[in-house]
Coordinates of C-alpha atoms in Angstrom, one line a residue:
X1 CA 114.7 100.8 98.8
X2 CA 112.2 101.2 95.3
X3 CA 109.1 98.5 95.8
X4 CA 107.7 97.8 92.3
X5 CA 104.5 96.5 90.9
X6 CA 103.1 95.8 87.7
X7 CA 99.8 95.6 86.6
X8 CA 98.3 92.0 85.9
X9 CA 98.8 91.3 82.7
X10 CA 96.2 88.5 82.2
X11 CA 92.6 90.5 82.8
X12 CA 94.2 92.9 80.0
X13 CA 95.4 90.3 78.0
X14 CA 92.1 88.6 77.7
X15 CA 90.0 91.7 77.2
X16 CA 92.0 93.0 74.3
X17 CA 92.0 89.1 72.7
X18 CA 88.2 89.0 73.2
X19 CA 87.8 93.0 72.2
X20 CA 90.2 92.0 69.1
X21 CA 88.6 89.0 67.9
X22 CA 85.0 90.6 68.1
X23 CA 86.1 93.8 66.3
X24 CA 88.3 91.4 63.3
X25 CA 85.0 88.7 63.4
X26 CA 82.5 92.0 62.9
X27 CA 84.7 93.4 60.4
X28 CA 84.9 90.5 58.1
X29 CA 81.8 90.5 58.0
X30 CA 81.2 94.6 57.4
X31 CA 78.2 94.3 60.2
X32 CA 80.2 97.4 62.3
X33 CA 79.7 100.5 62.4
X34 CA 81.8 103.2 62.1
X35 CA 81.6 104.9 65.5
X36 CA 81.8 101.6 67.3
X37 CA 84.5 100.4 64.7
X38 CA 86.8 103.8 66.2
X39 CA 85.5 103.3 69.7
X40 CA 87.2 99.9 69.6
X41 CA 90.3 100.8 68.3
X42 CA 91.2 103.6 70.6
X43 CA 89.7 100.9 73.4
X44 CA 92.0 98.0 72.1
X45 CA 95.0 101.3 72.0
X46 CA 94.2 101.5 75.8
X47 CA 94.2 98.8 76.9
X48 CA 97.3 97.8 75.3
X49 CA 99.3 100.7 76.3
X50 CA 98.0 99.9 80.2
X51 CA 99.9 96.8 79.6
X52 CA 103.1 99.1 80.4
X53 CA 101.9 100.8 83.5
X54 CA 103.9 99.9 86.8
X55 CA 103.9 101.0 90.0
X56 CA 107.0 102.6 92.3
X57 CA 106.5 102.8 96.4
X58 CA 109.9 104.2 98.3
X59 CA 109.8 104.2 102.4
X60 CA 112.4 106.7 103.6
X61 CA 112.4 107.5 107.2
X62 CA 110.8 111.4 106.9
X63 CA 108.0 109.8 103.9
X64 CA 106.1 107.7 101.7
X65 CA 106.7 108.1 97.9
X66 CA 104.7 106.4 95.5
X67 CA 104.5 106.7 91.7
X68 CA 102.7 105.4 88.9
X69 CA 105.2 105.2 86.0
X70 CA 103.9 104.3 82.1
X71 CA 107.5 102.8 80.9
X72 CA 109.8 105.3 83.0
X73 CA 107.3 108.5 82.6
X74 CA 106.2 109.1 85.5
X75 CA 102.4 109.7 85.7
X76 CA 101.4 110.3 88.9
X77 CA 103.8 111.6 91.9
X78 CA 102.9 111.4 95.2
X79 CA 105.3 111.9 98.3
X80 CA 103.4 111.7 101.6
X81 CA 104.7 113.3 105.2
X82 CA 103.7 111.7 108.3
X83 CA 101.2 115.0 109.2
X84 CA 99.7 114.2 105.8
X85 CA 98.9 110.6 106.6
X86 CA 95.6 109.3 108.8
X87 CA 95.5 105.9 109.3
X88 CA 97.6 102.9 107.7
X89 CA 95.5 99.8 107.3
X90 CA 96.8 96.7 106.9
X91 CA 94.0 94.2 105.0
X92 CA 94.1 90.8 102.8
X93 CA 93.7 91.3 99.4
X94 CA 92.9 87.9 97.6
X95 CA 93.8 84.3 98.9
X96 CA 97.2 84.6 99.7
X97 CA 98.3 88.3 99.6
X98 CA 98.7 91.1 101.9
X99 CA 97.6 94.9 100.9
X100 CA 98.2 98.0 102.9
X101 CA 96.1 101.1 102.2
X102 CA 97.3 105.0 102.9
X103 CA 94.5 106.7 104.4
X104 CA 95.1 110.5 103.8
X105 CA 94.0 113.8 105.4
X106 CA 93.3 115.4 102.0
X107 CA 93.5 113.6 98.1
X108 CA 92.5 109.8 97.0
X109 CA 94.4 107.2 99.5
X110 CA 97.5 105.1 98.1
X111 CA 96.9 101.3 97.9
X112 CA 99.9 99.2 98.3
X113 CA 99.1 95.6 96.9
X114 CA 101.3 93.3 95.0
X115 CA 104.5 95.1 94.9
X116 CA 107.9 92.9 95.5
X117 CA 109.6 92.0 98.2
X118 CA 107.0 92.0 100.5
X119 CA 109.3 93.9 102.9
X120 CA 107.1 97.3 102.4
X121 CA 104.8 96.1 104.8
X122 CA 107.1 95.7 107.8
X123 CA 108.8 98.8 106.0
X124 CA 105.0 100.3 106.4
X125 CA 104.9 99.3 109.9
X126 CA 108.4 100.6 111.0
X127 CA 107.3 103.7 109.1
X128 CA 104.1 103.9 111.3
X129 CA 105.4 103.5 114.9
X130 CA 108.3 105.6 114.0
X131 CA 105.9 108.6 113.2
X132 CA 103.3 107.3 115.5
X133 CA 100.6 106.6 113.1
X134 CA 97.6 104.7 113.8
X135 CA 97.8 101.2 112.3
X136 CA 94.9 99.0 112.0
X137 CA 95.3 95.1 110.8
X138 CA 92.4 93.1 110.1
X139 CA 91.9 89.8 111.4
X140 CA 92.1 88.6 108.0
X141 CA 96.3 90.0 107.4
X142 CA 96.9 88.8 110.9
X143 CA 96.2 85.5 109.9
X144 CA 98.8 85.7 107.0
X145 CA 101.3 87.2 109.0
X146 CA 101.7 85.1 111.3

């Protein structure tokens, strides 16, 4: 079963109001340079296009697949065998919210954080003692999963 996340829309939001309403105030008022004038446009481009960035994790019984998709293009791939995995640790991430992060062997580690249903973490678990992975849950995520 396909977990999906999207990125927080609000921080983003916010920024490209705030980035927009100083670049259109500035402009007005022909105080901008030209450099920082293209700077923040392609900025304000950026961050708008993040907007569309979501996030894919599949747990099959033989791996761990997790992409980061812009629309449906996928952007980054990753597929991860038991042998390639060290350590899943299971953490709280925020006030009410449980994370999981992928500790590899070799490349960055996969964070899993705000993805729905919150069945990838017992998914994650199965996944672990199946394979016989080393797990390790704070004290903090054993408190919310009680």
């Amino acid at each position: 079963m396909p977990y999906r996340a999207k990125t927080q829309t609000f921080p983003l939001l916010l920024l490209l109001f705030l980035m927009l309403s100083s670049v259109l105030s500035s402009s007005l008022l022909n105080s901008l340079s030209t450099e920082y004038l293209v700077f923040a446009i392609l900025f304000c481009l950026f961050t708008f296009f993040t907007l569309f960035i979501h996030y894919e994790c599949k747990v099959d019984p033989n791996h761990v697949s997790y992409r980061v998709l812009f629309f449906s293009w996928p952007l980054y791939k990753r597929t991860l065998s038991p042998n390639e995995i060290n350590q899943i640790k299971f953490k709280r991430v925020g006030w009410n919210t449980k994370g999981a992060i992928i500790k590899t062997q070799k490349g960055p580690h996969v964070r899993i954080t705000h993805f729905t249903p919150e069945d990838v973490y017992t998914d994650l678990t199965n996944f672990a003692a199946a394979h016989n992975l080393s797990v390790y849950k704070t004290n903090d995520y054993l408190i919310l999963d009680r």
